PDB file of C-alpha atoms and ligand atoms in Angstrom:
ATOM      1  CA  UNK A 139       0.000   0.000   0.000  1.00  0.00           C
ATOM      2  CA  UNK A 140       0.775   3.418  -0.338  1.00  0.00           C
ATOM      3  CA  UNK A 141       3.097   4.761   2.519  1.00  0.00           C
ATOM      4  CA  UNK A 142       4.035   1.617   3.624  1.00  0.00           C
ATOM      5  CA  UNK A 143       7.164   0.789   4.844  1.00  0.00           C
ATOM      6  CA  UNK A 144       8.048  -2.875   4.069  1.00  0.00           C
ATOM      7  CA  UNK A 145      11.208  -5.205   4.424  1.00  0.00           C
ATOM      8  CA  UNK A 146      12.246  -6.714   0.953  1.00  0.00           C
ATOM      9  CA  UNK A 147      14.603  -9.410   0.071  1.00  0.00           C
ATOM     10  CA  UNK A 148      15.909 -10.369  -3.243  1.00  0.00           C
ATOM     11  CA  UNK A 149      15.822 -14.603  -3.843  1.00  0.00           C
ATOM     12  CA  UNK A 150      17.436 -15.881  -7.099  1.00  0.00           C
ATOM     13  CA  UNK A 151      16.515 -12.312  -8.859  1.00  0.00           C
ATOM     14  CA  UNK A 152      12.764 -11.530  -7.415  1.00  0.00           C
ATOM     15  CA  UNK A 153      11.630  -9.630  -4.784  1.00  0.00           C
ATOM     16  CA  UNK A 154       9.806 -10.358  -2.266  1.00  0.00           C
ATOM     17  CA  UNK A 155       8.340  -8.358   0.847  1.00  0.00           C
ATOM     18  CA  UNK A 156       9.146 -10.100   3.789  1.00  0.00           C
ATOM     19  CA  UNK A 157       7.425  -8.151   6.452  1.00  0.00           C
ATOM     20  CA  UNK A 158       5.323  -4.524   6.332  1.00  0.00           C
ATOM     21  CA  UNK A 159       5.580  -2.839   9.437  1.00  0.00           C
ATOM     22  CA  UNK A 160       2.841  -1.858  11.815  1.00  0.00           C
ATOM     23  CA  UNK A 161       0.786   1.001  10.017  1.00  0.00           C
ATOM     24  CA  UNK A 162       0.638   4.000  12.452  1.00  0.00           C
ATOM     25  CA  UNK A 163      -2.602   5.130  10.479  1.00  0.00           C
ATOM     26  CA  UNK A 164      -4.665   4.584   7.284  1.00  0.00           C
ATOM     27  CA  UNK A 165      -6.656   7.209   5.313  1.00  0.00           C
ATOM     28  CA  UNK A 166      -9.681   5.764   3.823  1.00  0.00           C
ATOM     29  CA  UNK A 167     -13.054   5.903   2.231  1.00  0.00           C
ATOM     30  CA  UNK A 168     -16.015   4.395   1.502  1.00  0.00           C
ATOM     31  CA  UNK A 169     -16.147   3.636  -2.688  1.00  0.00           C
ATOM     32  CA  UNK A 170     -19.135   4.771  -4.494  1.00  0.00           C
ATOM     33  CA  UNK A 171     -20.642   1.220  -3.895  1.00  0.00           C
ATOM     34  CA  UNK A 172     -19.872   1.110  -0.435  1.00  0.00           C
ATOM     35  CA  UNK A 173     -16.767  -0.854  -0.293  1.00  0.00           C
ATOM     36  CA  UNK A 174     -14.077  -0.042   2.325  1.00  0.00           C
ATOM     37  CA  UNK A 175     -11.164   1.390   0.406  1.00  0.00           C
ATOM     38  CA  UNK A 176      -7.512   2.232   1.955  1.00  0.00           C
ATOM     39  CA  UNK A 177      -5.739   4.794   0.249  1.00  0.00           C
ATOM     40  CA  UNK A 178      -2.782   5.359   2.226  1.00  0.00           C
ATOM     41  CA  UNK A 179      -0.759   4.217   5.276  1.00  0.00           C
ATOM     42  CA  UNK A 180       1.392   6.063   7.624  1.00  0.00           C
ATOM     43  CA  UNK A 181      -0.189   9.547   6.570  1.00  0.00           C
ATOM     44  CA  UNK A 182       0.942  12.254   9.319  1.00  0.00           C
ATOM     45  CA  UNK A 183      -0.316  14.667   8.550  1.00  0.00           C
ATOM     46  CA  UNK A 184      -3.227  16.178   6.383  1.00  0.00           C
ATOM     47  CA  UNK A 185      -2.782  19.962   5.070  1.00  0.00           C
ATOM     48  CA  UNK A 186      -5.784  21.251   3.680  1.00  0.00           C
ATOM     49  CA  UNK A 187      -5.059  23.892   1.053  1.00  0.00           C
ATOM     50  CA  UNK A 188      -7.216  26.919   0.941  1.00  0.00           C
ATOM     51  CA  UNK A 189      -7.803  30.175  -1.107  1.00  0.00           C
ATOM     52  CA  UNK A 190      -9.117  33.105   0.947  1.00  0.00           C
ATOM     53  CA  UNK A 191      -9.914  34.163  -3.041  1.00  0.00           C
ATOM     54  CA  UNK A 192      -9.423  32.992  -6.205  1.00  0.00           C
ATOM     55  CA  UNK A 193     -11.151  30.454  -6.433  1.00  0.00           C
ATOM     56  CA  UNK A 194     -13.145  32.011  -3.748  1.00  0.00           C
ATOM     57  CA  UNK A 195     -12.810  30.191  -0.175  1.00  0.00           C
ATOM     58  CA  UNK A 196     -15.044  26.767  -0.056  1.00  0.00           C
ATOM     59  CA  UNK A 197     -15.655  26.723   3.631  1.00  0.00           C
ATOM     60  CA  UNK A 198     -17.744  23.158   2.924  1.00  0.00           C
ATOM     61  CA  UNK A 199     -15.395  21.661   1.181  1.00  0.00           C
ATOM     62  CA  UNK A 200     -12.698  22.646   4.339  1.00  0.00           C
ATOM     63  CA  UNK A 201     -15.128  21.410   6.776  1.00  0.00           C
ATOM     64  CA  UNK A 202     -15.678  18.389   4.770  1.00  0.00           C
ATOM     65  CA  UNK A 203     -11.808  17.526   4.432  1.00  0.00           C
ATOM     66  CA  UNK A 204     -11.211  18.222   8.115  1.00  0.00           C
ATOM     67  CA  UNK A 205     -13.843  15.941   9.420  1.00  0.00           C
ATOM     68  CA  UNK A 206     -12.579  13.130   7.224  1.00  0.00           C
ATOM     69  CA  UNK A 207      -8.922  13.717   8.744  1.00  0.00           C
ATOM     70  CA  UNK A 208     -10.771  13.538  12.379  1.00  0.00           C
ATOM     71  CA  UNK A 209     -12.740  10.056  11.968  1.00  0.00           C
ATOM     72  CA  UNK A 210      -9.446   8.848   9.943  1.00  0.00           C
ATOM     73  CA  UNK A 211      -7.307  10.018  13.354  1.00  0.00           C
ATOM     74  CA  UNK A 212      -5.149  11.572  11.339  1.00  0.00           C
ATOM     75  CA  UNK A 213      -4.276  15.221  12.320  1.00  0.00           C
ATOM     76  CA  UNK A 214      -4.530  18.242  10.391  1.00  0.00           C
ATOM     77  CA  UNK A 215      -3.834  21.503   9.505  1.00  0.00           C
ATOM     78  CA  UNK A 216      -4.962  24.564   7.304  1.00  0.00           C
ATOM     79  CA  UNK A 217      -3.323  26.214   4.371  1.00  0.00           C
ATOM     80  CA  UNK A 218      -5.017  29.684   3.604  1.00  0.00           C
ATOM     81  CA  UNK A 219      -3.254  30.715   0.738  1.00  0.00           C
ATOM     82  CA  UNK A 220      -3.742  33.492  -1.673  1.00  0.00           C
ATOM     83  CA  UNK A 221      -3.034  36.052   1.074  1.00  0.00           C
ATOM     84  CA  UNK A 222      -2.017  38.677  -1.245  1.00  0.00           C
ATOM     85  CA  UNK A 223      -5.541  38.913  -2.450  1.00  0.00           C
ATOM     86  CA  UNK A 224      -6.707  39.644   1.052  1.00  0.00           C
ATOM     87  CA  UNK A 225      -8.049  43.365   0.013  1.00  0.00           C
ATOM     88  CA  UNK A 226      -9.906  42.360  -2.538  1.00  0.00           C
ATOM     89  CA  UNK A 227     -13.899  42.227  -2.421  1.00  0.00           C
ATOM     90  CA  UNK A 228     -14.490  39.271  -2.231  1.00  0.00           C
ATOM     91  CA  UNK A 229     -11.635  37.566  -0.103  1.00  0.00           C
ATOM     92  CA  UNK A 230     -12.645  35.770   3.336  1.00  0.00           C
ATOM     93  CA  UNK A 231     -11.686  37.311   6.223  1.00  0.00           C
ATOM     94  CA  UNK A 232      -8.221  35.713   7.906  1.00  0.00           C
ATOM     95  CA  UNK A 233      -9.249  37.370  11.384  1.00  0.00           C
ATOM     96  CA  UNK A 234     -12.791  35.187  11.334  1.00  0.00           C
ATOM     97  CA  UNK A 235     -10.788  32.212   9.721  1.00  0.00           C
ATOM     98  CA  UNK A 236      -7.989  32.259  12.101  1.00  0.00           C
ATOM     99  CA  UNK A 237     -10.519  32.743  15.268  1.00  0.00           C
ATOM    100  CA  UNK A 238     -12.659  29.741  13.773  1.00  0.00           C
ATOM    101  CA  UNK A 239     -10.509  26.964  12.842  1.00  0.00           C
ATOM    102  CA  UNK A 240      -7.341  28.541  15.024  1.00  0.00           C
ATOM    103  CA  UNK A 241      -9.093  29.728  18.193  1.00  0.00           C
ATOM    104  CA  UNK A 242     -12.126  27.672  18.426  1.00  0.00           C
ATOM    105  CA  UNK A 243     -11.260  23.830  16.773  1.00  0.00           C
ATOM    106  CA  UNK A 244      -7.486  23.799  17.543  1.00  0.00           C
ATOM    107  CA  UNK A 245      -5.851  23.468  14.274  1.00  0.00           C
ATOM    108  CA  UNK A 246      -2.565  24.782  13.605  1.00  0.00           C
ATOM    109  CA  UNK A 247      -3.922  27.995  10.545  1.00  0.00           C
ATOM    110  CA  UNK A 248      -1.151  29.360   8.315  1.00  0.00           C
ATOM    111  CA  UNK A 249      -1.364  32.228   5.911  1.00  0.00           C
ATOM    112  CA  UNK A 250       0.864  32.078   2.426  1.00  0.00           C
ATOM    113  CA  UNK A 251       1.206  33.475  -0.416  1.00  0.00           C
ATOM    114  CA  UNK A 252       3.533  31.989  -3.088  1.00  0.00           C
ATOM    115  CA  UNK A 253       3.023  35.664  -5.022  1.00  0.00           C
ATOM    116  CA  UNK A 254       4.947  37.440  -1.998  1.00  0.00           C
ATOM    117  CA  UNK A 255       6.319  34.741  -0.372  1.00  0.00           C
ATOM    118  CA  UNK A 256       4.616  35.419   2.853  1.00  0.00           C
ATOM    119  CA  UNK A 257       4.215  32.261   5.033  1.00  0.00           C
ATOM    120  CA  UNK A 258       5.840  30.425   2.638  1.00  0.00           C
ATOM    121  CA  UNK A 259       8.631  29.290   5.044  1.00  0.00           C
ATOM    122  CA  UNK A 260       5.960  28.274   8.108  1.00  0.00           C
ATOM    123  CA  UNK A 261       4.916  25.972   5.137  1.00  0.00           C
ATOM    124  CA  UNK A 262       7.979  24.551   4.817  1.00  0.00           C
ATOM    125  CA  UNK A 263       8.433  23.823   7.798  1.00  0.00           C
ATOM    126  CA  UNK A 264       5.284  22.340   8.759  1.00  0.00           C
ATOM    127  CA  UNK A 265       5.458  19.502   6.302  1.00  0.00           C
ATOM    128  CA  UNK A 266       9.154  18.856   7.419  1.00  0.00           C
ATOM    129  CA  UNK A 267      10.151  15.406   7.811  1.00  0.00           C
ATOM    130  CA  UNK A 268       6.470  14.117   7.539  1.00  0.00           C
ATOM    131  CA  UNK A 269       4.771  12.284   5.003  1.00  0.00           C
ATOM    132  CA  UNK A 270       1.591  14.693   3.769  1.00  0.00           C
ATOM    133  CA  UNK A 271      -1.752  14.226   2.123  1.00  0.00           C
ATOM    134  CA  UNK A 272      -2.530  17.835   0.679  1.00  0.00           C
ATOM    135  CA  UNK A 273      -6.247  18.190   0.384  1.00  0.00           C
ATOM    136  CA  UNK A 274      -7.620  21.083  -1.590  1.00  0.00           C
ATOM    137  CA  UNK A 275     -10.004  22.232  -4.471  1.00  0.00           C
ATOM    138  CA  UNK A 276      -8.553  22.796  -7.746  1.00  0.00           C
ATOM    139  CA  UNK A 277      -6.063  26.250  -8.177  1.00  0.00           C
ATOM    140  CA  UNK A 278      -6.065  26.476  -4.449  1.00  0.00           C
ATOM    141  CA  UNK A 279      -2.525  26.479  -5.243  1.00  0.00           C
ATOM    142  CA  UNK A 280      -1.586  22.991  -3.671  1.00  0.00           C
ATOM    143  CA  UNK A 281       1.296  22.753  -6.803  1.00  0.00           C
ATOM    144  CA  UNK A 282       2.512  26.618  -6.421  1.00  0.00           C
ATOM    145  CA  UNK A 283       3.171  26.149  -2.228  1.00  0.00           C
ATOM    146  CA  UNK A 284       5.007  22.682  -3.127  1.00  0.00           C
ATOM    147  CA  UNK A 285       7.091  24.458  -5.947  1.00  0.00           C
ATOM    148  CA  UNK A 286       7.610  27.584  -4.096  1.00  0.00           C
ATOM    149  CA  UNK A 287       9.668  25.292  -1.559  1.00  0.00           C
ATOM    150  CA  UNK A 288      11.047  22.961  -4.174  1.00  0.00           C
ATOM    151  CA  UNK A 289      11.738  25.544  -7.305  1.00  0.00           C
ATOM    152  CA  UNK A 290      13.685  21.930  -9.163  1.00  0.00           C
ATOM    153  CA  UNK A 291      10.964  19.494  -8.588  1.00  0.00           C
ATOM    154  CA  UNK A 292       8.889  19.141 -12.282  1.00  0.00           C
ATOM    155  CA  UNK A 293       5.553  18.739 -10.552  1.00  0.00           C
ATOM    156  CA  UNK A 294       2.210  17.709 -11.573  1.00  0.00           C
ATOM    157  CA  UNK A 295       0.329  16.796  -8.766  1.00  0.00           C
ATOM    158  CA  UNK A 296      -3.130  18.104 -10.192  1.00  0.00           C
ATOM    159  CA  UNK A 297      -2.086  15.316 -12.862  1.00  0.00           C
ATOM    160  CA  UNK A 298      -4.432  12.574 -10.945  1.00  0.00           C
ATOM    161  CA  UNK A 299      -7.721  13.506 -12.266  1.00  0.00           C
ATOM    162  CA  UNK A 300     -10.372  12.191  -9.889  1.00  0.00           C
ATOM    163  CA  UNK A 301     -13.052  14.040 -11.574  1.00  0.00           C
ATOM    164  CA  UNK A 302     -16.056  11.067 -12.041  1.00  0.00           C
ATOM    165  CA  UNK A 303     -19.827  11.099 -12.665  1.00  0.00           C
ATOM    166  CA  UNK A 304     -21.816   9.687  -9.944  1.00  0.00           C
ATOM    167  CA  UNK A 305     -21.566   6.095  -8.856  1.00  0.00           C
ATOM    168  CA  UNK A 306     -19.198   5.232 -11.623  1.00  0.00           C
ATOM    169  CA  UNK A 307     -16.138   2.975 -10.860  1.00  0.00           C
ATOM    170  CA  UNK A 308     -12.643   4.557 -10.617  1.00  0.00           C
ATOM    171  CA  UNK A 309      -9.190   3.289 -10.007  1.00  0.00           C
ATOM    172  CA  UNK A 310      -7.581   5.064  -7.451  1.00  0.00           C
ATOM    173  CA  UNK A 311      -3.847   4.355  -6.357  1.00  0.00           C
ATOM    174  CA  UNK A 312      -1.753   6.736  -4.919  1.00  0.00           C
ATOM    175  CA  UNK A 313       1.779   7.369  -5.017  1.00  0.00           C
ATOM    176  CA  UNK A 314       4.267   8.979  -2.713  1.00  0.00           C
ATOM    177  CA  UNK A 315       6.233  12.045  -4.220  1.00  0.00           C
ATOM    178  CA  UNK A 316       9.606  12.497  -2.022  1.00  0.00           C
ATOM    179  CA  UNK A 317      11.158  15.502  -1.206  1.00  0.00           C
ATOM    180  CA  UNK A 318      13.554  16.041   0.973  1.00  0.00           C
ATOM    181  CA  UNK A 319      14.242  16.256   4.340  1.00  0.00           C
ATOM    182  CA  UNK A 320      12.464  12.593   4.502  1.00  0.00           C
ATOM    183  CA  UNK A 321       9.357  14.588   3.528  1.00  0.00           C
ATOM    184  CA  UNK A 322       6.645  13.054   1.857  1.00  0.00           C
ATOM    185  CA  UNK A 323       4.296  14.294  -0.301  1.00  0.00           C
ATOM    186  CA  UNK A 324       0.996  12.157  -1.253  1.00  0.00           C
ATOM    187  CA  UNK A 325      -0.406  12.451  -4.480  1.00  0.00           C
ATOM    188  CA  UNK A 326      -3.890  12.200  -3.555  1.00  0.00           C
ATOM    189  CA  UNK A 327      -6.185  10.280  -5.689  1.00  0.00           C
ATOM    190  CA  UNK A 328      -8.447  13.226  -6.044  1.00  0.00           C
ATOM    191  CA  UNK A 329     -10.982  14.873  -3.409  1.00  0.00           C
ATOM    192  CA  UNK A 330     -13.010  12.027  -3.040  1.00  0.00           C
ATOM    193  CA  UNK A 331     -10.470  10.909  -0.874  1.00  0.00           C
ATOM    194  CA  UNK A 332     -11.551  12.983   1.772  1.00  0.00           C
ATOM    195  CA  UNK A 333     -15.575  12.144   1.773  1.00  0.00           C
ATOM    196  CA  UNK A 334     -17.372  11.863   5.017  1.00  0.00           C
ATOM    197  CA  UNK A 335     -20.376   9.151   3.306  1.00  0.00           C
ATOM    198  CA  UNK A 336     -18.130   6.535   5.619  1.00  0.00           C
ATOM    199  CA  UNK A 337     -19.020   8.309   9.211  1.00  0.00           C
ATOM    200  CA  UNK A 338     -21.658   6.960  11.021  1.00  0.00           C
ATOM    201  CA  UNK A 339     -24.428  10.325  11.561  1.00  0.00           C
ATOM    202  CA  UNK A 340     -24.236   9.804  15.739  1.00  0.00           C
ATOM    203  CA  UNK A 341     -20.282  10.063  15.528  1.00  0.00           C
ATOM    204  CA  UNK A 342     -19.940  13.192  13.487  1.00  0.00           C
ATOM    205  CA  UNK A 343     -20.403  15.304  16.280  1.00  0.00           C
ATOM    206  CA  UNK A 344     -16.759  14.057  17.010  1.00  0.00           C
ATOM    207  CA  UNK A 345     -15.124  14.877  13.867  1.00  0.00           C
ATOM    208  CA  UNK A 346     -15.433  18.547  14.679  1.00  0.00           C
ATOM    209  CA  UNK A 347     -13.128  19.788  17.927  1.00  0.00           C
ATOM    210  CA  UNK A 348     -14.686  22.441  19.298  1.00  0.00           C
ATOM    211  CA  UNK A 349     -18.020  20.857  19.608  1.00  0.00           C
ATOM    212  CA  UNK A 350     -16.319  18.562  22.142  1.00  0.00           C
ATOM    213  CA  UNK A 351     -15.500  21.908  24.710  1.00  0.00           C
ATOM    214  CA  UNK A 352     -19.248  22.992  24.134  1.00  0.00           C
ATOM    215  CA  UNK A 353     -19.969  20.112  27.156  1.00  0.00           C
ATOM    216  CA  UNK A 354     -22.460  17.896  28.040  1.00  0.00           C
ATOM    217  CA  UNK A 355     -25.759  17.489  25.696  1.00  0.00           C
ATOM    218  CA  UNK A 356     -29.233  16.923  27.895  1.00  0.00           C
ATOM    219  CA  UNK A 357     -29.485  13.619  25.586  1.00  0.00           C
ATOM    220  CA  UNK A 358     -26.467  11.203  25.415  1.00  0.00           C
ATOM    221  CA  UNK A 359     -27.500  10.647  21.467  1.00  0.00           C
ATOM    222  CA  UNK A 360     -27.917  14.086  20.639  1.00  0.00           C
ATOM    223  CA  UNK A 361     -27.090  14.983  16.743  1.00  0.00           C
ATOM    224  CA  UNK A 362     -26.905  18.326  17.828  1.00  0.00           C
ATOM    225  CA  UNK A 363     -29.743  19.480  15.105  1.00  0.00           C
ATOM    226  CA  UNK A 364     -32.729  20.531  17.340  1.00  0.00           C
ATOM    227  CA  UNK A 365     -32.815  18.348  20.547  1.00  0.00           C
ATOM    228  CA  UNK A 366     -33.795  20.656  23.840  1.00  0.00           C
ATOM    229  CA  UNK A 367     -30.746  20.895  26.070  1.00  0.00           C
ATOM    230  CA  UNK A 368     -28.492  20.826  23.110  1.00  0.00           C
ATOM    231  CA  UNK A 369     -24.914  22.148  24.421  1.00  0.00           C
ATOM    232  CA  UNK A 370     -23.580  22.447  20.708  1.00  0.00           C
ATOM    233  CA  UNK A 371     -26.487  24.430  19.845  1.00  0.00           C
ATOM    234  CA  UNK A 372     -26.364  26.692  22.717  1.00  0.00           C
ATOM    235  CA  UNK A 373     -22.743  27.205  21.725  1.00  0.00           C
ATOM    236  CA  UNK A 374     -23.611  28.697  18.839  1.00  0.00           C
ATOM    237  CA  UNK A 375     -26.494  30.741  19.930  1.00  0.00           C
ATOM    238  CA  UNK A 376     -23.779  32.022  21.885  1.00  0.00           C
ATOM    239  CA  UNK A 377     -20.927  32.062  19.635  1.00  0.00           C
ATOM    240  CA  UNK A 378     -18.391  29.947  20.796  1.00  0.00           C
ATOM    241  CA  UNK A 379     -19.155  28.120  17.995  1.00  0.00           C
ATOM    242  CA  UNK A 380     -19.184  29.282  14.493  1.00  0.00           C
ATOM    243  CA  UNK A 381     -22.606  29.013  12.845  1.00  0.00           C
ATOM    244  CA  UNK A 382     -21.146  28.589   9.423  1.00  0.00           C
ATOM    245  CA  UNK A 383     -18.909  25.388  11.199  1.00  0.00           C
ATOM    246  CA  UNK A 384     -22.064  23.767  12.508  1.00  0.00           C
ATOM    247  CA  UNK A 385     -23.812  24.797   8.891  1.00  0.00           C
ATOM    248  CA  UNK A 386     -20.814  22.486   7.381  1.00  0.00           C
ATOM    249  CA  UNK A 387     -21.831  19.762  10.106  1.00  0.00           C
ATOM    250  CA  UNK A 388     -25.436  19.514   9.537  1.00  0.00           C
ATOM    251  CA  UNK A 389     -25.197  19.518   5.733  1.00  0.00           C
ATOM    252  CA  UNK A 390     -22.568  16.585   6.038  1.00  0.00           C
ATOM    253  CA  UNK A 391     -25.030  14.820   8.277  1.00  0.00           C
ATOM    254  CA  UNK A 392     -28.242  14.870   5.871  1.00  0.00           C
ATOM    255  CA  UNK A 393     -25.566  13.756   3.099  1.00  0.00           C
ATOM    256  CA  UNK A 394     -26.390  10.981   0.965  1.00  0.00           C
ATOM    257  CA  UNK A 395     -23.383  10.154  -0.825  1.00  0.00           C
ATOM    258  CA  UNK A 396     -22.874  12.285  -3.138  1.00  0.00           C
ATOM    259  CA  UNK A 397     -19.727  14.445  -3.649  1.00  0.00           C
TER     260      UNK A 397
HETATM  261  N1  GDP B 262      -2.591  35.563  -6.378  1.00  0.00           N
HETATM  262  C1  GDP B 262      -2.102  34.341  -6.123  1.00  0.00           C
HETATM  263  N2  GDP B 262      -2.185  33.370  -7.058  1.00  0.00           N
HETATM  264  C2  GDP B 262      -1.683  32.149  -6.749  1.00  0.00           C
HETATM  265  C3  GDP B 262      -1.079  31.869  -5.497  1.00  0.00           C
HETATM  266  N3  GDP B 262      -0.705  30.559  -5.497  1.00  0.00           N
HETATM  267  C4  GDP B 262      -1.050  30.075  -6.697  1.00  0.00           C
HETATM  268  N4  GDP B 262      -1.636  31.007  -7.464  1.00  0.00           N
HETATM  269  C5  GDP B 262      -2.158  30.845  -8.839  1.00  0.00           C
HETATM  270  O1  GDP B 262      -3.341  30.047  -8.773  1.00  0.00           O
HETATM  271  C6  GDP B 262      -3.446  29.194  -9.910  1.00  0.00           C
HETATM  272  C7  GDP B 262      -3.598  27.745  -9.489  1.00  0.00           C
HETATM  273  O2  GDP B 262      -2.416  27.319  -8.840  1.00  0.00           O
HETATM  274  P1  GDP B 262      -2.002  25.772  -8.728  1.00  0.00           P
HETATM  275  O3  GDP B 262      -0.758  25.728  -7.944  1.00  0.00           O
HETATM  276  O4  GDP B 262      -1.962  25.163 -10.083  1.00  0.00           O
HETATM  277  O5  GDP B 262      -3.240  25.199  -7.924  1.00  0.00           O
HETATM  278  P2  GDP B 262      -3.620  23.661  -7.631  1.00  0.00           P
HETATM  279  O6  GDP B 262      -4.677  23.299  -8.630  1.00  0.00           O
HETATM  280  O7  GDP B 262      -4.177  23.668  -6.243  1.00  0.00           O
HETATM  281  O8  GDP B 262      -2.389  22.848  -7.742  1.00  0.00           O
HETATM  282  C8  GDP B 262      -2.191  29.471 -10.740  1.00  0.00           C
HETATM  283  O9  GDP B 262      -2.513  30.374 -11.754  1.00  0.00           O
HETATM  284  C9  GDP B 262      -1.229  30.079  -9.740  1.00  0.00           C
HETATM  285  O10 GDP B 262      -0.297  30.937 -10.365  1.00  0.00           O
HETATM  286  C10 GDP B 262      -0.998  32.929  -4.532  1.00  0.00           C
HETATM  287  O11 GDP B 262      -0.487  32.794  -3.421  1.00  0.00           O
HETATM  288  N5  GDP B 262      -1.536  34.144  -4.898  1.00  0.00           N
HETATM  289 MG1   MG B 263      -2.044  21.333  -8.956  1.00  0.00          MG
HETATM  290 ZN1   ZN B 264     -26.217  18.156  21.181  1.00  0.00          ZN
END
């Protein structure tokens, strides 16, 4: 699999793998006809690439990619790139992002811009030495941040097109680009990776931090959509929460499988 790391030995001119070593974690999904799929092993780390505009920001899709990190275990952290464009009209504001998924849900929120060059080096460093699924929309600029570090890599890691109509069966396989500093970079078969269809509705709750500090709902099964004695609702009602994260939540949880 993907990311594994495996003993080999040669006998009489083939190879064989002798032993894979204990996977520290998986990402996976659910196919389009429900089958348990593995993508990846030994993932540590899941960057979620973001443009405040530009494509213009898709809080959804970064709600959607950070759950499926959660119920995979596998942490994460946010890329908002595109800073530059920050004064423009229609740019999100990095004051509300930073207080939302920074403050509030605990992930670690950097700002680049591979124009300026701002942040660019926090980048760096945050992927150092780890093996990295970038998640992102297309011209987020997932390929500009990886060749604004590595100016001699030939990349093309928008090659993998995952783009599919409904239901319809595609190969995925993904492939480890190395860079160095024992830095990993996955190629990520496509969004799809990170769909939430697999997470059972009672345990999404989980797969968003902050709704754990909001305390202790009236009803131990509470979905957190209109139960009395709701503490995720009251959170919002008095912002502690962000309306637009719990928005992203209940969408995911009337989802039907489609991406
Ligand atoms: N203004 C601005 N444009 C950027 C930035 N990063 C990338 N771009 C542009 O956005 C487009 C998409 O970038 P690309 O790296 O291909 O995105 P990807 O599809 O996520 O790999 C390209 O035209 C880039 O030149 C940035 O920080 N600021
Ligand atoms: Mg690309
Ligand atoms: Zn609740």
């Amino acid at each position: 699999m993907c990311g594994d790391v495996a003993t080999v030995a040669n006998r009489q001119g083939a190879w064989y793998v002798e032993k894979i070593e204990t996977r520290k974690g998986i990402l996976e999904r659910t196919s389009p006809v429900g089958k348990r799929q593995v993508l990846a092993a030994n993932i540590d780390l899941v960057v979620v690439v973001a443009s405040i505009a530009s494509p213009p920001l898709r809080r959804g899709f970064v709600d959607r990619a950070l759950a499926s990190a959660e119920w995979n275990h596998l942490p994460a952290a946010l890329v908002f790139n595109k800073i530059d464009l920050r004064k423009t009209t229609e740019a999100a504001d990095l004051t509300v992002l930073e207080k939302v998924y920074g403050e509030q849900a605990g992930y670690t929120v950097l700002k680049t811009s591979t124009v300026t060059g701002e942040g660019i080096d926090n980048f760096k460093n945050l992927i150092r030495g780890k093996t990295v699924a970038l998640a992102g929309v297309s011209a987020t600029g997932k390929t500009s941040l990886i060749q604004a570090i590595h100016p001699h890599l030939n990349l093309r890691i928008g090659a993998v097109n995952a783009k599919t109509t409904k239901g319809k069966h595609t190969t995925v396989s993904a492939r480890l680009i190395p860079l160095e500093n024992n830095t990993f970079l996955m190629d990520t078969p496509g969004l799809r990776a990170f769909s939430v269809d697999h997470i059972p509705k009672a345990e999404l709750g989980y797969c968003f931090p902050e709704f754990e500090g909001a305390g202790r709902c009236r009803f131990r099964n509470c979905i957190h959509e209109t139960e009395p004695g709701c503490a995720v609702l009251e959170a919002v009602e008095n912002g502690t929460i962000d309306r637009e994260r719990h928005l992203s939540y209940l969408k995911l949880l009337h989802e039907d499988n489609t991406f």
